[in-house]
Coordinates of C-alpha atoms in Angstrom, one line a residue:
M1 CA 0.0 0.0 0.0
T2 CA 1.3 3.4 -0.9
D3 CA 2.5 5.7 1.9
Y4 CA 0.6 8.8 0.9
K5 CA 2.6 11.1 3.3
E6 CA 5.8 9.9 1.7
L7 CA 4.3 10.4 -1.8
A8 CA 3.2 13.9 -0.9
Q9 CA 6.7 14.8 0.3
L10 CA 8.2 13.4 -2.9
L11 CA 5.9 15.4 -5.1
F12 CA 6.0 18.7 -3.1
P13 CA 9.4 18.8 -1.3
D14 CA 9.4 22.6 -1.1
I15 CA 5.9 23.0 0.4
D16 CA 6.4 23.5 4.1
K17 CA 3.2 25.2 5.1
S18 CA 0.0 23.4 6.2
T19 CA -3.5 24.1 5.1
D20 CA -4.2 25.2 8.7
Y21 CA -1.7 28.1 8.1
Y22 CA -3.9 29.4 5.3
E23 CA -7.2 28.8 7.1
N24 CA -5.9 31.0 9.9
L25 CA -4.4 33.6 7.5
Y26 CA -7.8 34.0 5.8
P27 CA -10.3 33.8 8.6
T28 CA -14.1 33.8 8.2
R29 CA -15.2 37.4 7.4
N30 CA -16.8 39.4 10.2
L31 CA -20.0 40.3 8.4
K32 CA -23.6 40.7 9.5
E33 CA -25.9 37.7 9.2
G34 CA -27.1 37.2 5.6
A35 CA -24.3 39.4 4.1
R36 CA -23.2 37.9 0.8
V37 CA -19.6 37.9 -0.6
T38 CA -19.4 37.8 -4.4
R39 CA -16.7 38.3 -7.0
F40 CA -15.9 39.2 -10.5
A41 CA -13.1 36.9 -11.7
P42 CA -12.0 37.9 -15.2
S43 CA -9.3 36.2 -17.2
P44 CA -6.9 38.6 -18.9
T45 CA -7.7 37.2 -22.3
G46 CA -10.2 39.6 -23.7
F47 CA -12.2 42.8 -23.2
L48 CA -15.4 43.7 -21.4
H49 CA -18.6 42.7 -23.2
L50 CA -22.2 43.2 -22.2
G51 CA -22.5 39.6 -20.9
N52 CA -19.5 40.3 -18.5
L53 CA -21.1 43.6 -17.4
F54 CA -24.5 42.0 -16.9
A55 CA -23.2 39.1 -14.8
C56 CA -20.9 41.4 -12.9
S57 CA -23.7 43.8 -12.1
V58 CA -25.7 40.9 -10.8
A59 CA -22.8 39.9 -8.5
Y60 CA -22.3 43.5 -7.4
K61 CA -25.9 44.1 -6.6
T62 CA -26.2 40.8 -4.7
A63 CA -23.3 41.9 -2.4
K64 CA -24.5 45.5 -2.1
T65 CA -28.1 44.8 -1.3
T66 CA -27.0 42.5 1.6
D67 CA -24.3 44.8 3.0
G68 CA -21.8 42.3 1.8
V69 CA -18.4 42.4 0.0
F70 CA -17.7 42.5 -3.8
Y71 CA -14.2 41.7 -4.9
V72 CA -12.2 41.3 -8.1
R73 CA -9.9 38.3 -8.6
V74 CA -7.9 37.8 -11.7
E75 CA -7.8 34.3 -13.0
D76 CA -4.6 34.2 -15.1
T77 CA -3.5 30.6 -14.9
D78 CA -3.6 30.4 -18.7
Q79 CA -0.6 32.6 -19.4
K80 CA -0.4 31.7 -23.1
R81 CA -3.7 33.6 -23.8
K82 CA -2.9 36.6 -21.6
V83 CA -3.6 40.0 -23.2
E84 CA -1.6 42.8 -21.7
G85 CA -3.8 45.6 -20.2
A86 CA -7.0 43.6 -20.7
V87 CA -7.9 43.5 -17.0
E88 CA -7.3 47.2 -16.5
V89 CA -9.5 48.0 -19.4
M90 CA -12.2 45.7 -18.1
L91 CA -12.1 47.3 -14.6
Q92 CA -12.1 50.8 -16.0
G93 CA -15.2 49.8 -18.0
L94 CA -16.9 48.5 -14.9
K95 CA -16.0 51.8 -13.1
T96 CA -17.8 53.7 -15.8
Y97 CA -21.0 51.8 -14.9
G98 CA -20.6 52.4 -11.2
I99 CA -19.1 49.1 -10.3
T100 CA -16.1 49.4 -8.0
A101 CA -14.8 46.6 -5.9
D102 CA -14.5 46.7 -2.1
E103 CA -11.3 44.7 -2.4
G104 CA -9.2 42.8 -4.9
V105 CA -7.5 44.0 -8.0
M106 CA -8.2 47.7 -8.6
P107 CA -8.4 49.5 -12.0
D108 CA -4.8 50.9 -11.6
G109 CA -3.5 47.3 -11.1
S110 CA -2.9 47.6 -7.4
Q111 CA -4.4 45.2 -4.9
K112 CA -6.5 46.0 -1.8
G113 CA -7.8 43.8 1.0
D114 CA -6.8 41.1 3.5
Y115 CA -7.6 38.0 1.4
G116 CA -5.0 38.5 -1.3
P117 CA -3.0 38.1 -3.4
Y118 CA -6.0 38.4 -5.8
I119 CA -4.1 37.3 -8.8
Q120 CA -4.0 33.5 -9.3
S121 CA -0.5 33.4 -10.8
Q122 CA 0.7 34.8 -7.4
R123 CA -1.0 32.1 -5.4
K124 CA 0.9 29.0 -6.7
E125 CA 2.2 28.0 -3.2
I126 CA -1.3 28.1 -1.8
Y127 CA -2.7 25.7 -4.4
Q128 CA 0.3 23.4 -4.0
T129 CA -0.2 23.3 -0.2
Y130 CA -3.8 22.1 -0.7
A131 CA -2.6 19.7 -3.5
K132 CA 0.0 18.2 -1.1
W133 CA -2.7 17.8 1.5
L134 CA -5.0 15.9 -1.0
V135 CA -2.1 13.6 -1.8
K136 CA -1.6 12.9 1.9
Q137 CA -5.2 11.9 2.1
G138 CA -5.0 9.6 -0.9
L139 CA -7.3 11.9 -2.8
A140 CA -4.9 12.9 -5.5
Y141 CA -2.1 11.3 -7.4
P142 CA 0.5 12.0 -10.1
C143 CA -0.3 11.0 -13.7
F144 CA 2.5 10.4 -16.2
C145 CA 0.3 9.9 -19.3
S146 CA 1.6 11.6 -22.4
A147 CA -0.6 13.3 -25.0
D148 CA -0.4 10.2 -27.1
D149 CA -1.6 8.0 -24.2
L150 CA -4.6 10.3 -23.7
E151 CA -5.4 10.2 -27.4
A152 CA -5.3 6.4 -27.4
L153 CA -7.6 6.5 -24.4
R154 CA -10.1 8.8 -26.3
Q155 CA -10.2 6.3 -29.2
Q156 CA -10.9 3.4 -26.9
Q157 CA -13.9 5.3 -25.4
E158 CA -15.5 6.2 -28.7
N159 CA -18.6 4.1 -28.0
D160 CA -18.7 4.7 -24.2
D161 CA -21.3 6.8 -22.5
I162 CA -18.8 8.4 -20.1
K163 CA -15.6 9.6 -21.6
G164 CA -12.5 10.7 -19.7
Y165 CA -9.8 9.5 -17.3
Y166 CA -11.6 7.3 -14.8
G167 CA -11.9 3.8 -13.4
K168 CA -10.2 1.2 -15.6
Y169 CA -9.0 3.9 -17.9
A170 CA -7.1 5.7 -15.1
K171 CA -3.9 3.8 -15.6
C172 CA -1.7 5.9 -13.2
R173 CA -4.3 5.8 -10.4
D174 CA -2.7 2.9 -8.6
L175 CA 1.0 3.4 -9.2
S176 CA 3.1 2.4 -6.2
Y177 CA 5.4 4.9 -4.5
E178 CA 8.4 3.1 -6.1
Q179 CA 6.9 3.4 -9.6
V180 CA 6.2 7.1 -9.1
K181 CA 9.7 7.7 -7.8
A182 CA 11.3 5.8 -10.7
N183 CA 9.3 7.9 -13.2
I184 CA 10.3 11.2 -11.5
D185 CA 13.9 10.1 -11.3
A186 CA 13.8 9.3 -15.0
G187 CA 12.7 12.9 -15.6
M188 CA 9.1 12.2 -16.7
S189 CA 6.7 15.1 -16.4
W190 CA 3.5 14.7 -14.4
T191 CA 0.1 16.2 -13.8
L192 CA -1.7 15.9 -10.5
R193 CA -5.2 14.3 -10.8
L194 CA -8.1 14.1 -8.4
R195 CA -8.9 10.5 -7.2
S196 CA -12.6 11.1 -7.7
P197 CA -14.8 9.5 -5.1
G198 CA -17.8 9.8 -7.5
D199 CA -20.2 7.0 -8.2
V200 CA -21.8 6.5 -11.7
S201 CA -25.0 5.4 -10.0
K202 CA -25.4 8.5 -7.8
K203 CA -26.6 12.0 -8.5
C204 CA -25.4 15.4 -7.4
Y205 CA -28.1 17.8 -6.3
F206 CA -27.8 21.5 -5.8
D207 CA -30.2 24.5 -5.5
D208 CA -29.4 27.2 -8.0
M209 CA -30.3 30.6 -6.8
I210 CA -31.8 31.5 -10.2
K211 CA -32.8 28.2 -11.8
G212 CA -33.9 26.3 -8.8
K213 CA -33.2 22.6 -8.0
I214 CA -30.9 20.9 -10.4
E215 CA -29.6 17.3 -10.4
M216 CA -26.9 15.7 -12.5
P217 CA -24.7 12.6 -12.3
E218 CA -21.8 12.7 -9.8
N219 CA -18.4 13.5 -11.3
V220 CA -16.4 10.3 -11.7
I221 CA -13.6 11.7 -13.8
D222 CA -10.1 12.0 -12.3
V223 CA -9.6 15.5 -13.5
V224 CA -6.3 17.3 -13.6
L225 CA -5.8 19.6 -10.6
L226 CA -2.2 20.8 -11.4
K227 CA -0.7 21.0 -14.8
T228 CA 2.9 19.8 -15.6
D229 CA 4.3 23.2 -14.6
G230 CA 2.6 23.1 -11.2
I231 CA 0.0 25.7 -12.2
P232 CA -3.6 24.7 -11.2
T233 CA -6.5 24.2 -13.6
Y234 CA -9.4 26.6 -13.3
H235 CA -11.5 24.0 -11.5
F236 CA -9.0 23.5 -8.7
A237 CA -7.8 27.1 -8.3
H238 CA -11.3 28.7 -8.1
V239 CA -12.5 26.3 -5.5
I240 CA -9.6 27.1 -3.2
D241 CA -9.8 30.8 -3.9
D242 CA -13.5 31.0 -3.3
H243 CA -13.1 29.2 0.0
L244 CA -10.1 31.2 1.3
M245 CA -11.6 34.5 0.1
R246 CA -14.7 33.4 1.9
T247 CA -17.0 33.8 -1.1
T248 CA -20.6 32.9 -0.3
H249 CA -22.2 33.2 -3.8
V250 CA -20.7 32.4 -7.2
I251 CA -22.6 34.2 -10.0
R252 CA -21.6 33.1 -13.5
G253 CA -22.9 32.2 -16.9
D254 CA -25.0 29.1 -17.2
E255 CA -22.5 27.4 -19.5
W256 CA -20.8 26.4 -16.2
I257 CA -23.7 24.4 -15.0
A258 CA -22.2 21.2 -16.4
S259 CA -19.1 21.7 -14.2
V260 CA -21.1 22.1 -10.9
A261 CA -20.9 18.4 -10.0
L262 CA -17.1 18.5 -10.2
H263 CA -16.9 21.8 -8.3
I264 CA -19.1 20.6 -5.5
Q265 CA -17.0 17.4 -5.3
L266 CA -13.8 19.5 -5.1
F267 CA -15.3 21.6 -2.3
K268 CA -16.2 18.4 -0.4
V269 CA -12.9 16.5 -0.8
L270 CA -11.0 19.6 0.3
G271 CA -13.2 19.8 3.4
F272 CA -14.8 23.1 2.4
K273 CA -18.4 24.2 2.7
P274 CA -19.6 24.6 -1.0
V275 CA -20.6 28.1 -2.1
K276 CA -24.1 28.8 -3.4
Y277 CA -24.3 29.0 -7.2
A278 CA -26.4 31.4 -9.3
H279 CA -26.2 30.7 -13.0
V280 CA -27.1 33.6 -15.2
A281 CA -28.8 32.8 -18.6
P282 CA -27.2 34.5 -21.6
L283 CA -28.6 37.7 -23.1
M284 CA -30.8 37.0 -26.0
K285 CA -31.8 38.8 -29.2
E286 CA -34.9 38.5 -31.3
E287 CA -34.3 37.9 -34.9
N288 CA -36.9 36.9 -37.5
G289 CA -39.3 35.9 -34.8
N290 CA -36.8 33.7 -33.0
K291 CA -34.5 34.2 -30.0
R292 CA -30.8 33.6 -30.2
K293 CA -27.8 34.4 -28.0
L294 CA -26.0 37.8 -28.5
S295 CA -23.0 37.0 -30.6
K296 CA -19.5 38.7 -30.6
R297 CA -19.3 38.1 -34.4
K298 CA -22.8 39.3 -35.4
D299 CA -23.8 41.9 -32.8
P300 CA -21.8 45.1 -32.3
E301 CA -24.0 45.9 -29.3
L302 CA -22.4 43.1 -27.4
A303 CA -19.2 45.1 -27.0
V304 CA -19.5 47.6 -24.0
T305 CA -17.5 50.1 -26.1
Y306 CA -20.5 50.3 -28.4
Y307 CA -22.5 52.1 -25.8
E308 CA -19.6 54.5 -25.1
Q309 CA -19.2 55.3 -28.8
E310 CA -22.9 55.9 -29.3
G311 CA -23.1 58.0 -26.2
F312 CA -25.6 56.1 -24.1
P313 CA -25.0 57.4 -20.5
A314 CA -23.9 54.8 -18.0
E315 CA -27.1 55.7 -16.0
S316 CA -29.3 54.6 -18.9
V317 CA -27.5 51.3 -19.4
N318 CA -27.7 50.5 -15.7
E319 CA -31.4 51.4 -15.6
Y320 CA -32.1 49.3 -18.6
M321 CA -30.1 46.3 -17.3
L322 CA -32.2 46.3 -14.2
T323 CA -35.3 46.1 -16.3
I324 CA -34.1 42.8 -17.7
M325 CA -32.4 41.6 -14.5
N326 CA -35.4 41.8 -12.2
S327 CA -39.0 41.3 -13.4
N328 CA -40.4 43.7 -10.8
F329 CA -38.0 46.6 -11.4
E330 CA -40.3 48.6 -13.8
D331 CA -43.2 48.5 -11.3
W332 CA -40.7 49.7 -8.6
R333 CA -39.5 52.5 -10.8
R334 CA -43.1 53.7 -11.5
T335 CA -43.7 54.1 -7.8
N336 CA -40.2 55.4 -7.0
K337 CA -39.6 57.8 -9.9
D338 CA -36.9 59.9 -8.3
A339 CA -35.2 57.1 -6.2
D340 CA -31.6 56.2 -6.5
I341 CA -31.3 53.0 -8.6
N342 CA -29.1 51.5 -5.9
S343 CA -32.0 51.6 -3.4
F344 CA -33.9 49.0 -5.5
P345 CA -34.1 45.7 -3.6
F346 CA -32.4 43.4 -6.1
N347 CA -33.3 39.7 -5.9
L348 CA -31.6 36.8 -7.6
K349 CA -34.9 34.9 -7.6
K350 CA -36.5 37.5 -9.8
M351 CA -34.1 36.8 -12.6
S352 CA -35.0 35.2 -15.9
V353 CA -34.4 31.4 -15.9
S354 CA -34.2 31.1 -19.7
G355 CA -32.4 34.3 -20.8
A356 CA -33.3 38.0 -20.9
L357 CA -34.2 39.6 -24.2
F358 CA -31.9 42.5 -24.9
D359 CA -33.7 45.1 -27.0
L360 CA -31.9 48.2 -28.3
V361 CA -35.3 49.9 -28.9
K362 CA -36.2 49.4 -25.3
L363 CA -32.8 50.7 -24.2
T364 CA -33.3 53.8 -26.3
D365 CA -36.7 54.4 -24.6
V366 CA -35.3 53.9 -21.2
S367 CA -32.4 56.2 -22.0
K368 CA -34.7 59.0 -23.1
N369 CA -36.5 58.8 -19.8
V370 CA -33.2 58.9 -17.9
I371 CA -31.8 61.9 -19.9
C372 CA -35.0 63.9 -19.7
T373 CA -34.7 64.0 -15.9
M374 CA -31.1 65.3 -16.0
T375 CA -30.4 69.0 -15.5
A376 CA -29.1 71.0 -18.5
Q377 CA -25.7 71.2 -16.7
E378 CA -25.6 67.5 -16.3
V379 CA -26.4 66.9 -19.9
F380 CA -23.8 69.5 -21.0
D381 CA -21.1 68.1 -18.8
K382 CA -21.7 64.5 -19.7
S383 CA -22.1 65.1 -23.4
Y384 CA -19.1 67.4 -23.5
E385 CA -16.9 64.7 -22.0
W386 CA -18.3 62.3 -24.6
A387 CA -17.9 64.8 -27.5
K388 CA -14.2 65.5 -26.7
E389 CA -13.5 61.9 -27.7
Y390 CA -16.2 61.0 -30.1
N391 CA -17.5 64.1 -31.8
K392 CA -15.0 66.9 -32.2
Q393 CA -17.5 69.1 -34.1
L394 CA -20.0 69.1 -31.1
A395 CA -17.1 69.7 -28.7
A396 CA -16.0 72.7 -30.8
L397 CA -19.5 74.2 -30.8
Y398 CA -19.7 73.8 -27.0
E399 CA -16.3 75.5 -26.5
K400 CA -17.4 78.6 -28.5
D401 CA -19.8 79.5 -25.6
K402 CA -20.4 76.9 -22.9
A403 CA -23.1 79.0 -21.2
Y404 CA -25.0 79.4 -24.5
A405 CA -24.7 75.6 -25.2
T406 CA -26.1 74.9 -21.7
S407 CA -29.0 77.3 -22.3
V408 CA -29.8 75.5 -25.6
L409 CA -29.9 72.2 -23.7
N410 CA -32.1 73.7 -21.1
I411 CA -35.0 74.5 -23.5
D412 CA -38.1 72.6 -22.3
R413 CA -36.0 70.9 -19.6
G414 CA -37.5 70.8 -16.1
N415 CA -41.1 70.9 -17.3
K416 CA -43.7 68.6 -15.8
K417 CA -43.6 66.7 -19.0
P418 CA -40.0 67.2 -20.3
R419 CA -39.3 66.4 -24.0
K420 CA -37.6 63.1 -24.8
D421 CA -35.6 64.0 -27.9
I422 CA -32.3 62.8 -26.7
A423 CA -31.6 59.1 -26.2
K424 CA -27.8 59.2 -26.4
W425 CA -25.2 61.9 -26.7
S426 CA -24.7 61.2 -30.4
D427 CA -28.3 62.6 -30.9
I428 CA -27.3 66.0 -29.6
M429 CA -25.5 67.3 -32.7
D430 CA -28.6 67.0 -34.8
Y431 CA -30.9 68.1 -31.9
I432 CA -29.1 71.5 -31.5
S433 CA -27.8 72.0 -35.0
Y434 CA -30.2 74.8 -35.9
M435 CA -29.0 76.8 -32.9
Y436 CA -25.6 77.4 -34.6
D437 CA -25.0 79.1 -38.0
E438 CA -22.3 76.6 -38.9
T439 CA -24.7 73.6 -38.7
F440 CA -28.1 75.2 -39.5
E441 CA -29.6 73.6 -42.6
K442 CA -32.3 75.7 -44.3
N443 CA -35.4 73.8 -45.1
Y444 CA -38.6 75.6 -45.9
E445 CA -41.0 72.7 -46.3
L446 CA -44.3 73.5 -44.6
T447 CA -47.0 71.3 -43.0
G448 CA -50.7 71.8 -42.2
N449 CA -52.5 74.7 -43.8
A450 CA -49.3 76.7 -44.3
T451 CA -48.5 77.6 -47.9
P452 CA -45.6 79.6 -49.4
Q453 CA -47.9 82.5 -49.9
L454 CA -49.2 82.4 -46.3
A455 CA -45.6 82.0 -45.1
A456 CA -44.4 85.1 -46.9
D457 CA -47.4 87.1 -45.6
V458 CA -46.8 86.0 -42.0
L459 CA -43.0 86.6 -42.0
E460 CA -43.3 90.1 -43.6
L461 CA -45.4 91.1 -40.6
Y462 CA -43.6 89.1 -38.0
K463 CA -40.2 90.6 -38.8
D464 CA -41.4 94.0 -37.7
I465 CA -42.9 92.9 -34.4
V466 CA -40.6 90.2 -33.1
D467 CA -38.6 91.3 -30.1
V468 CA -36.2 88.8 -28.4
N469 CA -36.5 90.7 -25.2
D470 CA -40.3 90.1 -24.9
D471 CA -41.5 87.8 -22.2
K472 CA -43.4 84.7 -23.3
D473 CA -46.9 86.0 -22.9
T474 CA -46.1 89.2 -24.8
W475 CA -44.4 87.2 -27.6
F476 CA -47.3 84.8 -28.0
A477 CA -49.9 87.7 -27.8
K478 CA -48.1 89.3 -30.8
I479 CA -48.4 86.1 -32.8
K480 CA -52.1 85.8 -32.0
E481 CA -52.7 89.5 -33.0
L482 CA -50.9 88.8 -36.3
C483 CA -53.3 86.0 -37.2
P484 CA -56.4 88.1 -38.4
Q485 CA -54.0 90.2 -40.5
V486 CA -53.1 87.2 -42.6
G487 CA -56.6 85.7 -42.7
C488 CA -56.0 83.2 -39.9
T489 CA -57.8 82.7 -36.6
P490 CA -56.0 82.7 -33.2
N491 CA -58.4 80.0 -32.1
V492 CA -57.9 76.5 -33.3
K493 CA -61.4 75.4 -32.2
E494 CA -62.8 78.3 -34.3
Y495 CA -60.9 77.1 -37.3
K496 CA -62.2 73.5 -36.9
Q497 CA -65.8 74.7 -36.7
N498 CA -65.5 76.7 -40.0
P499 CA -62.3 75.9 -41.9
D500 CA -63.4 77.5 -45.1
A501 CA -63.5 80.9 -43.5
Y502 CA -59.8 81.0 -42.7
R503 CA -56.4 80.4 -44.4
G504 CA -55.3 78.6 -41.2
H505 CA -55.0 79.0 -37.4
V506 CA -52.4 80.2 -34.9
G507 CA -50.7 76.8 -35.1
D508 CA -50.1 77.2 -38.8
V509 CA -48.7 80.7 -38.2
S510 CA -46.3 79.3 -35.5
T511 CA -45.3 76.6 -37.9
V512 CA -44.2 79.2 -40.5
I513 CA -42.1 81.0 -37.9
R514 CA -40.6 77.7 -36.6
V515 CA -39.6 76.5 -40.1
A516 CA -38.1 79.9 -40.9
L517 CA -36.0 79.9 -37.7
T518 CA -35.1 76.2 -37.4
G519 CA -35.7 74.5 -40.7
R520 CA -38.0 72.1 -38.8
T521 CA -41.7 71.7 -38.1
N522 CA -41.2 70.1 -34.7
T523 CA -38.9 71.6 -32.1
P524 CA -38.8 72.4 -28.4
D525 CA -40.3 75.7 -27.2
L526 CA -40.2 78.3 -30.0
F527 CA -40.2 81.3 -27.7
A528 CA -37.0 80.0 -25.9
I529 CA -35.4 79.3 -29.3
T530 CA -36.2 82.8 -30.5
A531 CA -34.8 84.4 -27.4
L532 CA -31.5 82.4 -27.5
L533 CA -30.9 82.9 -31.3
G534 CA -30.9 86.6 -30.7
A535 CA -32.2 89.6 -32.7
D536 CA -29.6 89.6 -35.5
R537 CA -29.9 85.9 -36.2
V538 CA -33.7 85.9 -36.0
R539 CA -33.9 88.8 -38.5
E540 CA -31.5 87.2 -40.9
R541 CA -33.2 83.9 -41.0
I542 CA -36.7 85.5 -41.4
E543 CA -35.3 87.6 -44.3
N544 CA -33.9 84.5 -46.0
A545 CA -37.2 82.7 -45.6
I546 CA -39.2 85.6 -47.0
A547 CA -36.9 85.7 -50.1
Y548 CA -37.4 81.9 -50.6
Y549 CA -41.2 82.0 -50.3
K550 CA -41.5 85.0 -52.5
E551 CA -39.5 83.2 -55.2
E552 CA -41.7 80.1 -54.7
N553 CA -44.8 82.3 -55.2
N554 CA -43.5 84.0 -58.2
G555 CA -42.6 80.7 -59.7
S556 CA -46.1 79.3 -59.1
N557 CA -47.7 82.4 -60.5
Q558 CA -45.9 82.3 -63.8

């Protein structure tokens, strides 16, 4: 019979600490009852996408709504695929959306907290200490199988229901101490495998915090715990880390469900209390009446940078994500219109089991609602920061006169029913273009009862009475007084009762003025626009419009 203690010493001669050392070094956290400890554990192999942000937001809110702890741990055991700077970019992206860790790896690359190091490549000795302990218990063993050996094994199992290194196929499982030593002395490389206590006839049961009760066959595979370089596999490393960092809830994509039986088994053989799992369904998209997963290849909106480039405020994205995270969020928002989003009582059990439908149209609507409640100064500040990077023309307009730009953005803002013209900062250039000579596009197309002849008549009179210093009541009274002079009624109801008696009504007169000043038939408050444009600009635009309509009339009379 193998002396497991002697074998452990042979395999790990340099490991001199005990597992008790680490249990004492990383004690149970002193948190209130029910507080949850969650984490974001990125690999430095890519950049932040919406799925990361979504799952990370769920983990963050789970911790925050219970006065718990949210930390960041970098899982970089796969050094070959490492992308320099990827983690920092991810964490800066999370910070944009209000997600900042209580401890762990910070956006500047530093580490904060008492449960570190928070980078797996710096924890090799910890993993090997637990690996050595497993060997001592007879729960792990060295495997000297080559790639060719494993390929031959795969071919033998072509018709088997269970495939992998287990049972009669685990040819290194029962090597004697002498055989192991001889192999090591001969310079053979080895991996460390779990001696799985699983039984093919038994089931593993667990209660997923989102999906409910799940059962699956127990793990019987003798999985690799340490690779030939002594670096742990993901499965082994994350179980030790989640235990020592005192994680209570692991929130991750539901593609990991198939690994739960193995992970629970690892917790148990190591003598740890298993964490609770919450598996988040992927974000879905509707296409041709069918739902499919959002795809990196097909869907630009999966990249978080898409929202930055388009200029969706972080507040809008966060608000929208909560509408698809928790089924009761929209009802809560209706009764808590001005409440901070962080006061919403987020609940894992209210999440979609099968996958939330991500809808850019709905995001746009949510964003309009969010932006319409911001002050003009907030809109200016946020859109100016965006424009400096993504729209130099808008930034240049702002810089000409920041107070003027803020006043333009303040038109119709703060009303009981504020307008919802802006869904993202990239909408602003078009929204305010008529307020600047450089971007004003003349367009004299009319709607309603307004004709070129009526427009010319209205504007000839209006140019002599408009005064940008008038208050709103005076300004509107002048427009109403102008109506009878051009054959229109100041009363819309009166026009509807007897339309043949008039050329139009006060709305048509206003449309003529609006089109002359803005090139549009639909704008925010015309009085505020007139006052901000100023006397010279108003006069010049009216004169240009008169000339256009007179030419139109002459052309139609010939």
